[in-house]
Coordinates of C-alpha atoms in Angstrom, one line a residue:
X1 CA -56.5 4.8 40.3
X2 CA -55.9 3.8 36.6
X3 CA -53.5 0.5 36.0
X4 CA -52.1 -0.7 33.0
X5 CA -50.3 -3.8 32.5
X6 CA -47.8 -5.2 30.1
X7 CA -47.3 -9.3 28.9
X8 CA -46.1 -11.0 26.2
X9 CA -42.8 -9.8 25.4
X10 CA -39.2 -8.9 26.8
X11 CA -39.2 -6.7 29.6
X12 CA -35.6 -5.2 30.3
X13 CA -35.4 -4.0 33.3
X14 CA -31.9 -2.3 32.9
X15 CA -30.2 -4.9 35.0
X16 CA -32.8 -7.7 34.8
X17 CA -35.3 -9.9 31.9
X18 CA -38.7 -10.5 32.4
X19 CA -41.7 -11.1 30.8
X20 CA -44.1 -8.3 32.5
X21 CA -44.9 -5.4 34.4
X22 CA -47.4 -2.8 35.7
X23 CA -47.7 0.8 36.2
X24 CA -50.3 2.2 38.3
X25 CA -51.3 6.4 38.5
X26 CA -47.8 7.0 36.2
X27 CA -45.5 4.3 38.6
X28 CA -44.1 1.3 38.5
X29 CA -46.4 -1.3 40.6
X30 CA -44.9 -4.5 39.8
X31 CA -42.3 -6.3 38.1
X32 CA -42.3 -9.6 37.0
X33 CA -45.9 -10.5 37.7
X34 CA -48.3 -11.5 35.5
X35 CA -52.2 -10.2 35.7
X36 CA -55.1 -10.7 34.0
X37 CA -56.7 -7.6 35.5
X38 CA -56.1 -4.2 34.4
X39 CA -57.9 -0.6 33.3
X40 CA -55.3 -1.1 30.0
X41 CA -53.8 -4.3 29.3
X42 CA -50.5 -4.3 26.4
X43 CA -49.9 -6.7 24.5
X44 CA -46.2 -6.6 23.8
X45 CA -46.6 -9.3 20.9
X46 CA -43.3 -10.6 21.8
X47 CA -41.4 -7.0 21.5
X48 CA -39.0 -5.0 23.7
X49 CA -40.7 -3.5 26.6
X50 CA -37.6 -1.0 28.5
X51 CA -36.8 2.6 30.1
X52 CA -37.1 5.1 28.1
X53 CA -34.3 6.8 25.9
X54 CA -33.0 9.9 26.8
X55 CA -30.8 12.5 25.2
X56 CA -27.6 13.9 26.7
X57 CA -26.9 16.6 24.2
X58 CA -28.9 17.7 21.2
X59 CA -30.4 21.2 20.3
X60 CA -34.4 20.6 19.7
X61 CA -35.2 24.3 18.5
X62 CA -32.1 23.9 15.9
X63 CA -33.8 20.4 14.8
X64 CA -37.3 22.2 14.6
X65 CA -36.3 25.1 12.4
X66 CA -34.1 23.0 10.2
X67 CA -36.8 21.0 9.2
X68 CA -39.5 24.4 8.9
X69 CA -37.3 26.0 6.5
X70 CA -35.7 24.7 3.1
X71 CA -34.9 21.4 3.2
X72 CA -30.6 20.6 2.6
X73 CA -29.7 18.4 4.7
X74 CA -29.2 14.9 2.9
X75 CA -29.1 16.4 -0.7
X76 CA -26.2 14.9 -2.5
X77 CA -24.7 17.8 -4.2
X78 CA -24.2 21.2 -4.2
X79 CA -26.5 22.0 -7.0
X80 CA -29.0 19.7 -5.5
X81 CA -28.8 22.6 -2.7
X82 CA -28.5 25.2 -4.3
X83 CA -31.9 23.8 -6.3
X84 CA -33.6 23.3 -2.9
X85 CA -33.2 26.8 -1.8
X86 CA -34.4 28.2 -5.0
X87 CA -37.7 26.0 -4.4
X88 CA -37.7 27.3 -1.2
X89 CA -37.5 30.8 -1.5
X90 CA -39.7 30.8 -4.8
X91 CA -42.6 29.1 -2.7
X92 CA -41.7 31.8 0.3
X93 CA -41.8 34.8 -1.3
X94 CA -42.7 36.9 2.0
X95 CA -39.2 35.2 3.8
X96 CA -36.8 38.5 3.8
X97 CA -34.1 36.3 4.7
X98 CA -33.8 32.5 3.5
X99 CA -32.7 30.7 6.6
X100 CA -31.6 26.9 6.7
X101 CA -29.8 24.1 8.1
X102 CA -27.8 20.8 7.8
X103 CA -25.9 20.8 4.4
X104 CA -22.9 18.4 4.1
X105 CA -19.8 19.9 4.1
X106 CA -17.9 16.6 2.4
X107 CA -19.3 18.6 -0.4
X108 CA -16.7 21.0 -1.3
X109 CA -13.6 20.8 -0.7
X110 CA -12.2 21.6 2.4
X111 CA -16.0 22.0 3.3
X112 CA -15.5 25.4 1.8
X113 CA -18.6 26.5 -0.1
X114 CA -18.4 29.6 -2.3
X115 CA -21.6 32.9 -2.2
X116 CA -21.6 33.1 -5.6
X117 CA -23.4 29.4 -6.2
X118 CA -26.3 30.6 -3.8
X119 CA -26.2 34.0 -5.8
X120 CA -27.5 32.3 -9.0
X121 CA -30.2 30.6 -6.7
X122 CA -31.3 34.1 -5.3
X123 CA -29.7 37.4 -5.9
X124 CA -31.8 39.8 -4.2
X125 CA -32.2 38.4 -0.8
X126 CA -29.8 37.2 2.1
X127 CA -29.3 33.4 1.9
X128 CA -27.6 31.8 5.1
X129 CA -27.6 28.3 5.6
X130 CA -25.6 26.4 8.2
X131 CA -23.4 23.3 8.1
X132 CA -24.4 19.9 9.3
X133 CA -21.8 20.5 12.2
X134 CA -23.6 24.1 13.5
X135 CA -20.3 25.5 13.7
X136 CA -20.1 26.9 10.0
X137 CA -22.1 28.7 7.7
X138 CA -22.7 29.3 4.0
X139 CA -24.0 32.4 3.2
X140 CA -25.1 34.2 -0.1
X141 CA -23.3 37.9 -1.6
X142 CA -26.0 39.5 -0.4
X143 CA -26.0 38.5 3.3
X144 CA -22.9 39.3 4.1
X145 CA -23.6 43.0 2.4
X146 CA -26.1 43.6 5.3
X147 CA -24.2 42.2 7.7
X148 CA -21.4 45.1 6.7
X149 CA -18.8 42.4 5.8
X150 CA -16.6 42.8 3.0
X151 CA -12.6 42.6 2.0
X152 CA -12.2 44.8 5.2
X153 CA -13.3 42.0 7.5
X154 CA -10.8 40.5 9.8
X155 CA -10.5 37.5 11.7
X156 CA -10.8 36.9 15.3
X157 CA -10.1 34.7 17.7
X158 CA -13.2 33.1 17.7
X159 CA -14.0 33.5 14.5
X160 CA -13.0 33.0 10.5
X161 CA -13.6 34.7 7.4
X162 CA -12.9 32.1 4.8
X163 CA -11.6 34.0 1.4
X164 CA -11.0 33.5 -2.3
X165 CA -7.5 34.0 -3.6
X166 CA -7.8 37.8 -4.0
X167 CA -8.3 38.5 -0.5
X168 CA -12.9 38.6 -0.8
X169 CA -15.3 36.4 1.3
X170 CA -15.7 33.2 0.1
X171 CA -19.0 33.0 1.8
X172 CA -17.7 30.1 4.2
X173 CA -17.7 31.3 7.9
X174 CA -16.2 29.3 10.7
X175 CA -16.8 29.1 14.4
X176 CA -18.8 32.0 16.4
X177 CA -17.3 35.2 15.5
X178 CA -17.8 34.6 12.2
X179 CA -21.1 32.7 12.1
X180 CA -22.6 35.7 14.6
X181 CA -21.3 38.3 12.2
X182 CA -23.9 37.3 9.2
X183 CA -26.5 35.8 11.8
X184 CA -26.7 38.6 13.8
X185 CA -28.3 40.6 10.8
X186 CA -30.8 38.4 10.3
X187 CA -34.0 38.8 12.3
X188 CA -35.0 36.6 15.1
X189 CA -37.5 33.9 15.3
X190 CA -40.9 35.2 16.4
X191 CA -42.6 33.5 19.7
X192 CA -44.5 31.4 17.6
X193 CA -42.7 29.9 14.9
X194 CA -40.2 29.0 18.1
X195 CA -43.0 27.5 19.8
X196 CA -43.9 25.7 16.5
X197 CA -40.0 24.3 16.2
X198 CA -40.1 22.8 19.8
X199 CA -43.6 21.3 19.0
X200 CA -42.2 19.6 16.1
X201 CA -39.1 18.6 18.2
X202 CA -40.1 17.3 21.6
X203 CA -43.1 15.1 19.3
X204 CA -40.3 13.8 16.8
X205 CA -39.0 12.7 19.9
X206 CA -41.4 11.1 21.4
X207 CA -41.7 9.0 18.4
X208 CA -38.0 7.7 18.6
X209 CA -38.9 6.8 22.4
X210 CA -37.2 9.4 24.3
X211 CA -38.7 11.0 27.4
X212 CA -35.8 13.5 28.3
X213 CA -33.5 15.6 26.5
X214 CA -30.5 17.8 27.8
X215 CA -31.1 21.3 25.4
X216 CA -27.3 22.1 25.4
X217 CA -27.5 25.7 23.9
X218 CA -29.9 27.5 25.1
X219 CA -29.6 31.5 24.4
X220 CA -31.6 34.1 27.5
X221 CA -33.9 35.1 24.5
X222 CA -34.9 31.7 23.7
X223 CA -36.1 30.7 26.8
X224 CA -39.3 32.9 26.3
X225 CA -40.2 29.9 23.8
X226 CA -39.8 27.2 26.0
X227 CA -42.4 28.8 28.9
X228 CA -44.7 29.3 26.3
X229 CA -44.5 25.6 24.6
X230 CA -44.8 25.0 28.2
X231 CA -48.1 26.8 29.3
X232 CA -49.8 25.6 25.7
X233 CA -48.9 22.1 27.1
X234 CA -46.9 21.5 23.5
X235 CA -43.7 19.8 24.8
X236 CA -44.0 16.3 24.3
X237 CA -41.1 14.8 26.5
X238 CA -39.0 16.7 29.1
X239 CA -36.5 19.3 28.5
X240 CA -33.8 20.9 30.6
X241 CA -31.9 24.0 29.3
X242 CA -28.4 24.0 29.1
X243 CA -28.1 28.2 28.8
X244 CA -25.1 29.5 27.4
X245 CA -22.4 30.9 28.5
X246 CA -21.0 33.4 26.8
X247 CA -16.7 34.7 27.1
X248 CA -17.7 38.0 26.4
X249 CA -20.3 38.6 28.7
X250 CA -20.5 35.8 31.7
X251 CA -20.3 38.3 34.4
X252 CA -23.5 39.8 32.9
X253 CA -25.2 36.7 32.6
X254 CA -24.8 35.7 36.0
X255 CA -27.8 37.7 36.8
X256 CA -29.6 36.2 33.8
X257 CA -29.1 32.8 34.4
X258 CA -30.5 33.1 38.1
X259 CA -33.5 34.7 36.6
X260 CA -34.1 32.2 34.1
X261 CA -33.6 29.6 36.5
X262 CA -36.4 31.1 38.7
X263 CA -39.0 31.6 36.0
X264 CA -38.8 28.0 35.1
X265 CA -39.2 26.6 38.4
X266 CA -42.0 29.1 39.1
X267 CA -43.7 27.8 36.5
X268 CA -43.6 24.6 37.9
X269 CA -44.1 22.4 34.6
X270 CA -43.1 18.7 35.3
X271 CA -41.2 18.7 31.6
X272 CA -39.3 22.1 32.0
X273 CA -36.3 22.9 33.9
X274 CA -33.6 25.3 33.5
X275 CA -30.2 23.3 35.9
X276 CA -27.0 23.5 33.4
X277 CA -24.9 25.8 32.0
X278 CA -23.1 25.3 28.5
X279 CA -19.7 25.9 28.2
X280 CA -17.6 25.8 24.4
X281 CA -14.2 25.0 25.0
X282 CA -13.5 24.5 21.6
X283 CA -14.5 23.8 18.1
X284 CA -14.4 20.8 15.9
X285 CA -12.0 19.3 13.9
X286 CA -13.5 19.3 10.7
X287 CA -12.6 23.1 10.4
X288 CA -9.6 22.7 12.6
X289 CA -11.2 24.5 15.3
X290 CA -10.5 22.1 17.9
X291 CA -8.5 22.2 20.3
X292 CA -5.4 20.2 19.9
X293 CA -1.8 19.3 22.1
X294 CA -0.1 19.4 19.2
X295 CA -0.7 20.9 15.8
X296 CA -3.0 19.9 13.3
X297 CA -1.5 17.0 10.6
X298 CA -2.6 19.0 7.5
X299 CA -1.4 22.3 9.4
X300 CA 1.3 22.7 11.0
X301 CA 0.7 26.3 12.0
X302 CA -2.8 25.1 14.3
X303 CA -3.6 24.1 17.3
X304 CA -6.7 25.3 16.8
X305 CA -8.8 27.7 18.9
X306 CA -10.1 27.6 22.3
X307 CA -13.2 29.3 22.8
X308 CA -12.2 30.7 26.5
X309 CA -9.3 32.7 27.9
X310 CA -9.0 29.4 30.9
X311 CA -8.7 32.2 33.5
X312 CA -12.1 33.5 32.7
X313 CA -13.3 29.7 32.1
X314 CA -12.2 28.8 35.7
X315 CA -13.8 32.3 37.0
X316 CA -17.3 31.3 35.3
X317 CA -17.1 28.2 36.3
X318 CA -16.8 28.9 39.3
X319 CA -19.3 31.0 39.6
X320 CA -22.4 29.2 37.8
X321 CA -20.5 26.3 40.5
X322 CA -21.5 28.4 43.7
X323 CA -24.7 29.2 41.9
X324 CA -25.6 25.4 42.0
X325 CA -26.1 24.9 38.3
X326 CA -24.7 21.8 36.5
X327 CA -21.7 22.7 34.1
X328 CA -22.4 21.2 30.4
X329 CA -18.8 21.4 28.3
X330 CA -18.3 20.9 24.8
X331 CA -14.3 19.7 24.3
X332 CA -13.4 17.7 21.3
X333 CA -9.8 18.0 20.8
X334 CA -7.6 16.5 23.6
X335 CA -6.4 19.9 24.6
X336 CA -10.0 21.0 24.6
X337 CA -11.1 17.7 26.8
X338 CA -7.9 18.4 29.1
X339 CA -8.6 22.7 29.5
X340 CA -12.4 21.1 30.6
X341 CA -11.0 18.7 33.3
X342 CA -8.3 20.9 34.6
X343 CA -11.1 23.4 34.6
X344 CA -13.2 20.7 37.0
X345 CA -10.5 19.9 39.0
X346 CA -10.1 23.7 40.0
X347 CA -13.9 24.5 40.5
X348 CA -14.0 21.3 42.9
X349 CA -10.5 22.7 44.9
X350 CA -12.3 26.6 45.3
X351 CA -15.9 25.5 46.0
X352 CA -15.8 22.3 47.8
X353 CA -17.0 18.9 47.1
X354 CA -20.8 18.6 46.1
X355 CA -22.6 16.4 43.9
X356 CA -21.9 18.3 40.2
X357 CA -22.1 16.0 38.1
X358 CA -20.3 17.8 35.5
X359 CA -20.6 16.7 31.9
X360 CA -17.9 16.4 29.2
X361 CA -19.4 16.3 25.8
X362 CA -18.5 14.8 22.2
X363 CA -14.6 13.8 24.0
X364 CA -14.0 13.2 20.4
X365 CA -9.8 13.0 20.8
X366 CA -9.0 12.2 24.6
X367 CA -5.1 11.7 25.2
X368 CA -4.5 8.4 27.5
X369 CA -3.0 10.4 30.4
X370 CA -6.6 12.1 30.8
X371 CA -8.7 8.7 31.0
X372 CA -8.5 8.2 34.6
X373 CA -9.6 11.5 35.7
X374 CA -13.2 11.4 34.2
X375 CA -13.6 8.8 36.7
X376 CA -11.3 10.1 39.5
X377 CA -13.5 13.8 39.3
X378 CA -16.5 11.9 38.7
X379 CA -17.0 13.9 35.2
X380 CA -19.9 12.1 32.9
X381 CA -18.4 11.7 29.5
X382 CA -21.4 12.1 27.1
X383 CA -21.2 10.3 23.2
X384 CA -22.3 10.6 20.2
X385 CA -21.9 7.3 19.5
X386 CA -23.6 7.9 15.8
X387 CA -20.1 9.3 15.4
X388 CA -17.8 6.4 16.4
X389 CA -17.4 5.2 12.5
X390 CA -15.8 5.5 9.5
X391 CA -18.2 7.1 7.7
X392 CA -17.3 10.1 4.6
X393 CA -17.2 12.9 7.6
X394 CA -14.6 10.6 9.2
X395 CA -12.6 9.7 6.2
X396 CA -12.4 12.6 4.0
X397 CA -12.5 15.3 7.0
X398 CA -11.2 14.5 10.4
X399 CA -8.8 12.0 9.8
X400 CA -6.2 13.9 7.8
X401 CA -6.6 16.7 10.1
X402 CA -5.9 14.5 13.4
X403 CA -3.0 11.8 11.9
X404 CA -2.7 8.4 12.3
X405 CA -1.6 8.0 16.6
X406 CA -4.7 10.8 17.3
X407 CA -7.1 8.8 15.0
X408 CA -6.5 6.0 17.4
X409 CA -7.6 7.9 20.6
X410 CA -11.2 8.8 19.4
X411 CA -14.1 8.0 20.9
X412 CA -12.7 5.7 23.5
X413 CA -16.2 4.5 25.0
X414 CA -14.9 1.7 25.6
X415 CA -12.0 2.2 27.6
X416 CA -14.2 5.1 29.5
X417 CA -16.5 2.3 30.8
X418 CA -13.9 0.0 32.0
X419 CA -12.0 2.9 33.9
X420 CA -15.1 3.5 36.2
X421 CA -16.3 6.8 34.3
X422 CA -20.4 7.7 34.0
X423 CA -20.7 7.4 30.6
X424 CA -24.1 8.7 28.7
X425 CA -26.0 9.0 25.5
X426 CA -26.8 11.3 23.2
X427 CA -27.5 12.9 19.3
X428 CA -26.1 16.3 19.0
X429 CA -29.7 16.6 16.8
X430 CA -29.6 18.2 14.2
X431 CA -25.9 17.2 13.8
X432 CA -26.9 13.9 13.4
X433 CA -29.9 11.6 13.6
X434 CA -31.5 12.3 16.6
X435 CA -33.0 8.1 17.1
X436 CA -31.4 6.2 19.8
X437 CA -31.6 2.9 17.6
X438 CA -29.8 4.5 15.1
X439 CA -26.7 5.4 17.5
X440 CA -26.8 1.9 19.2
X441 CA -25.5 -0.1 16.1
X442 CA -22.8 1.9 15.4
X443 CA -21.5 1.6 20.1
X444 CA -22.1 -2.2 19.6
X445 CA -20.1 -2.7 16.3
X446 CA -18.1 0.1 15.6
X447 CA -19.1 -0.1 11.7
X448 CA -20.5 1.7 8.8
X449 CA -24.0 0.3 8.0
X450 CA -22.1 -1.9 5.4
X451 CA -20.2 -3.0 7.9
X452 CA -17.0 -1.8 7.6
X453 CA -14.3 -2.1 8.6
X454 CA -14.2 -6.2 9.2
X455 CA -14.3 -6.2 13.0
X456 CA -14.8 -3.1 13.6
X457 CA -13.0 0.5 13.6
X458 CA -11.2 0.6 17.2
X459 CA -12.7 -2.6 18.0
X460 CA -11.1 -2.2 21.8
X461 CA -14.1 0.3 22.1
X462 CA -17.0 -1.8 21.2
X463 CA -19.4 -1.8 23.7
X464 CA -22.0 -4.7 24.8
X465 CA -25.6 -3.9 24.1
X466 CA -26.6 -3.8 27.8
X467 CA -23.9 -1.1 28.2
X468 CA -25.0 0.6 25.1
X469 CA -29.0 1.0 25.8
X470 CA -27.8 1.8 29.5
X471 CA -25.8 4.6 28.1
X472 CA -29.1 5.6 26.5
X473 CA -31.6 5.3 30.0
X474 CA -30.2 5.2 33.4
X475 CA -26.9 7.0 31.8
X476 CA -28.5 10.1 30.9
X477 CA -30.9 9.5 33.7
X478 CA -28.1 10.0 35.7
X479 CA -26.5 12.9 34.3
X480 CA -29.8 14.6 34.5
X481 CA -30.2 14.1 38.6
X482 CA -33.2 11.7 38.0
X483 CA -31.4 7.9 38.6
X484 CA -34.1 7.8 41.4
X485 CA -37.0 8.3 39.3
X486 CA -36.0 7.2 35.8
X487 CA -33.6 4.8 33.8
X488 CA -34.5 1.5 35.3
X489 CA -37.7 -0.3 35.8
X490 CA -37.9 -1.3 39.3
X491 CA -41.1 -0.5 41.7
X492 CA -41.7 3.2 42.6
X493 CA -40.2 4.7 39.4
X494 CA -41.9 6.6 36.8
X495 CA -43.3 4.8 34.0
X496 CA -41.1 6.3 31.2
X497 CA -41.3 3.8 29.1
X498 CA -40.8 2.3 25.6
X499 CA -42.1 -0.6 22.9
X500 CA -40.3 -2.0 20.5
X501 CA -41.4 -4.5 17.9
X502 CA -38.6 -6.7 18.4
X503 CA -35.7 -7.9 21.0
X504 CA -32.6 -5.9 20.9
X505 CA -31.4 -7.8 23.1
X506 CA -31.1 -11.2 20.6
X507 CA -30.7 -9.3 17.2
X508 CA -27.8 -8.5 14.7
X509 CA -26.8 -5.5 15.9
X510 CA -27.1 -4.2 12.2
X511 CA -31.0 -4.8 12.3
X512 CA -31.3 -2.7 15.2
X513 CA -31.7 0.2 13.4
X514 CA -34.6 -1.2 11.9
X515 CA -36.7 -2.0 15.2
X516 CA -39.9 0.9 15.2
X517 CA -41.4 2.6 18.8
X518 CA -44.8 1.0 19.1
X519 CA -45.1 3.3 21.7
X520 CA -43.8 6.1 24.5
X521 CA -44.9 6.7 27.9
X522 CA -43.7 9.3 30.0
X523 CA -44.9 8.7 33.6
X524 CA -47.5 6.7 32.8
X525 CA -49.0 8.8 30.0
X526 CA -48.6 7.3 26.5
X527 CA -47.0 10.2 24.3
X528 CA -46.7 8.3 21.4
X529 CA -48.0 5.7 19.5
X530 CA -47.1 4.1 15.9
X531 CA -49.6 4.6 13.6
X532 CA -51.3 1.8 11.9
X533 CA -51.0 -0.4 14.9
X534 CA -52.9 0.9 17.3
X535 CA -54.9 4.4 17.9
X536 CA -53.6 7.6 19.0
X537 CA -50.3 9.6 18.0
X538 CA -47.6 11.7 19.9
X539 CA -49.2 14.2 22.5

C-alpha cells in the first residue's frame, strides 16, 4: 500500500476548509489530520489543495486537430488569417486539403467571410476552416468546386448557403447542412492523427486540472479513436462520449449506439465510457440559428431553425430513454431550451421515472416561465460561464440579434441555483478556453477582464465562489453519475485531485485566472505536474 499525504496549505473540501489530507492506493484516507509519515509527502506551500475540475461539455478531438493544423484562432484580422494559412499550407505541401479551426467571426461583418480572400492565400487546393462557434465554416473557391456546390445550391432546413449579391457562394456556410456539404468532401482523419488529437487533448487537460470531460459530439466513426487512445494508454483524464444523434438517420443509429456502448464497456478502460447521447435542438444566435419565441431583433422574418421535427425528437428520445443512455441537449434560444424540456417532460410521462439525469446545455436565452422546470424535471443545466460577459462576441453579435428584454434572460446561473436546479460546468473547448480558472472569474463577477461593466453584467446572476468551483467538481461529478466517487473530498472517494499555487478562496476574483495547476491526480495517480517546480509532466 502506497500513501501520500498533503500539509501546508488550504484544503477545500467542497463543503469544508482544512489544512490536510491523505490518499492511500488512489482513495481518500483522511481528512483533516496531520502526519508526518508518508511513502509521498506534498507540500502544498500554502496553495489550494481541492477536487478536481471536470468538464460538462467540450469536444476534445475538435480541440486537438485545431491546434495540429494551421493555427487562426486568436489572429486579429482577416489578413492575419488568411497569412497563417498560406504559412501553413506552404510548410504542408503533402496536405490535399488545408483543414483548420477557431477564427473569429467579429471579423467580418455579419461574421460573413468571403472564398475569394482564402483564394489569393491558396488557389489550387481546398481551404475549409471553421468558425470559433463550430457551427460555420469558411471555405476557399476551390472547396466548394469539389464539393459540387455552385449558384445551383439551395438551402435547407438545416442548413445555409451564404451568397454575394449576384446570387454565387460567398464561401460562408451556416449550421449542418451546409457545413456537411463542403466537409463531407474532404477526407477523414486517419486512426492516428485522431489518436494524436486526443493525446494532445486529454494531456492539455490534465494540465488545467481536470480529471473528467463529457465529449458532447461524438460521431460512430470516431469512436475507433477513442479505443485505440485507450488501449495505447494515451488518454490522460477520463472521457465519456456523448454520440450523436443524427434527425436523418436515428432509427439507424439505434443499433449503432448499443454497439458502441458495448465495445467500450468491453474494453473495460477505467477513463472510457460511452453513456450519453447528444441531441442539437438548435443553433446559435450569432448566425441566427437559434431557436427563438419570437423573431429575431435584426430579422423579423426568423425564428431561427430547430434542428429536429419535435415528433421525431420525442421518438428518439425516447428511444435512446428505454435504452438507458443519458440525453445530452444543446438549446440556446428560449424556444430551443423550452422544445428540450417539453421534450423531457414527455420521455419521463412514456417511459417512467428513473434516474436520467438529463442535461440542458449552453441555456443561453431561457424565458422566466421555464426556470422552475429544470428543477421540477430534475434537468442539469450545464454553463459556459466563460460566456456570461460582455465581451466583442456579445456586443457586436448576439445582442442586436436577441433585443434588449431577451438580453436580460441570458445566462441566468444565478437564478437557476436559487430555484433548486443541478447546475454544472463546462468549456465548450474549442469554442472557448478550455481552463476552469479562466471560466470562474467571469461566474463570480460577471465582467470582462477589464472589469466591465461596474458591478457587473446581470449582476442578479453572480454567483459565490463556492458555488462556482462546485459547478466545476461535484456539479459535473454529478451529471456524470460519479457524486459517489468524485467531486468532494471526503474518506472513501477517489483521489482526483488538484494544486493550486494560491487560495481562490481569499483572492480578487480577477487574479483567479492567474493561479497555475501545480499538479493533477486522478485516483491517486499524479497526471500532471508544472514544470519547473517539481519533476515529471502530464501522463
Amino acid at each position: 500500500m502506497t500513501r501520500t499525504h498533503f500539509r501546508n496549505g488550504t484544503v477545500w473540501t467542497g463543503t469544508d476548509i482544512t489544512g490536510a489530507l491523505s490518499v492511500r492506493d488512489g482513495r481518500i484516507e483522511t481528512v483533516g489530520v496531520d502526519a508526518t509519515e508518508a511513502d509521498e509527502i506534498i507540500d502544498l506551500q500554502g496553495g489550494l489543495l481541492l477536487p478536481a475540475f471536470g468538464d460538462g461539455h467540450c469536444h476534445p478531438d475538435l480541440a486537438g486537430f485545431e491546434a495540429l493544423g494551421p493555427q487562426v484562432r486568436g489572429r486579429g484580422s482577416v489578413a492575419e488569417i488568411v497569412e497563417e494559412v498560406r504559412r501553413y499550407a506552404e510548410a504542408h505541401p503533402e496536405a490535399d486539403w488545408i483543414i483548420g479551426g477557431g477564427y473569429d467571426s467579429t471579423l467580418a461583418p455579419g461574421g460573413l467571410f468571403d472564398a475569394r480572400w482564402l483564394d489569393a492565400a491558396v488557389p489550387g487546393r481546398p481551404v475549409a476552416l471553421r468558425a470559433w462557434d463550430y457551427h460555420t465554416l469558411w471555405c476557399n473557391t476551390e472547396a466548394m468546386r469539389r464539393a459540387g456546390l455552385g449558384a445551383a445550391t439551395t438551402d435547407t432546413a438545416r442548413g445555409v448557403f451564404a451568397r454575394r449579391a449576384d446570387g454565387e457562394l460567398l464561401g460562408t456556410m451556416l449550421e449542418w447542412d451546409a457545413v456537411d456539404a463542403v466537409l463531407d468532401a474532404a477526407p477523414w482523419h486517419t486512426g492516428d492523427e485522431r489518436v494524436a488529437a486526443l493525446r494532445l487533448a486529454t494531456e492539455t487537460y490534465a494540465a488545467a486540472g481536470v480529471t473528467w470531460v463529457q465529449d458532447a459530439w461524438v460521431d460512430h466513426h470516431c469512436v475507433d479513436g477513442y479505443l485505440e487512445a485507450a488501449r495505447r494508454g494515451l488518454l490522460a483524464v477520463r472521457v465519456n462520449l456523448g454520440l450523436r444523434a443524427d434527425p436523418g438517420r436515428w432509427r439507424e443509429q439505434l443499433d449503432e449506439f448499443a454497439a458502441d456502448r458495448e465495445r467500450v464497456r468491453a474494453l473495460g478502460h477505467e477513463r472510457l465510457t460511452a453513456e450519453t447521447v447528444k441531441f442539437f435542438v438548435d443553433g446559435i444566435l450569432e448566425s441566427r440559428t437559434a431557436s427563438l419565441l419570437a423573431p429575431y431583433s435584426d430579422d423579423p422574418c426568423t425564428r431561427g431553425m430547430p434542428i429536429w421535427p419535435y415528433e421525431e425528437l420525442l421518438s428518439a428520445f425516447t428511444a435512446i430513454d428505454a435504452m438507458g443512455l443519458q440525453a445530452h441537449l444543446h438549446a440556446i434560444g428560449d424556444a430551443g431550451v423550452r422544445t428540450a424540456l417539453d421534450a423531457v417532460e414527455q420521455v419521463t410521462r412514456v417511459n417512467g421515472p428513473r434516474d436520467r439525469r438529463p442535461v440542458i446545455a449552453h441555456v443561453q436565452v431561457l424565458d422566466e416561465a421555464d426556470l422552475p422546470r429544470f428543477a421540477e424535471l430534475g434537468v442539469i443545466a450545464n454553463f459556459q460561464p466563460l460566456w456570461a460577459q460582455t465581451d466583442p462576441a456579445m456586443i457586436e453579435l448576439t445582442l442586436p440579434r436577441v433585443g434588449t428584454e431577451r438580453a436580460r434572460r441570458q445566462y441566468l446561473i444565478g437564478s437557476l441555483l436559487r430555484g433548486g436546479a443541478h447546475v454544472s460546468f463546462g468549456s465548450d473547448w474549442p469554442v472557448s478556453d478550455h481552463r476552469p480558472l479562466a471560466g470562474l472569474p467571469v461566474a463570480v463577477t460577471r465582467q470582462t477582464p477589464r472589469r466591465e461593466p461596474e458591478g457587473g453584467w446581470l449582476a442578479e446572476e453572480r454567483i459565490t465562489i463556492e458555488d462556482a468551483l462546485r459547478a466545476y467538481t461535484a456539479g459535473v461529478a454529478y451529471q456524470a453519475f460519479a457524486e459517489d466517487e468524485r467531486g468532494t473530498l471526503t474518506p472513501g472517494k477517489a483521489a482526483d485531485l488538484v494544486w493550486l499555487d494560491r487560495d481562490l478562496l481569499h483572492l480578487d476574483p480577477h487574479e483567479m485566472s492567474r493561479a497555475s495547476v501545480r499538479g493533477t491526480w486522478l485516483a491517486g495517480t499524479r497526471i500532471f505536474t508544472q514544470k519547473n517546480l517539481d519533476e515529471g509532466s502530464a501522463t
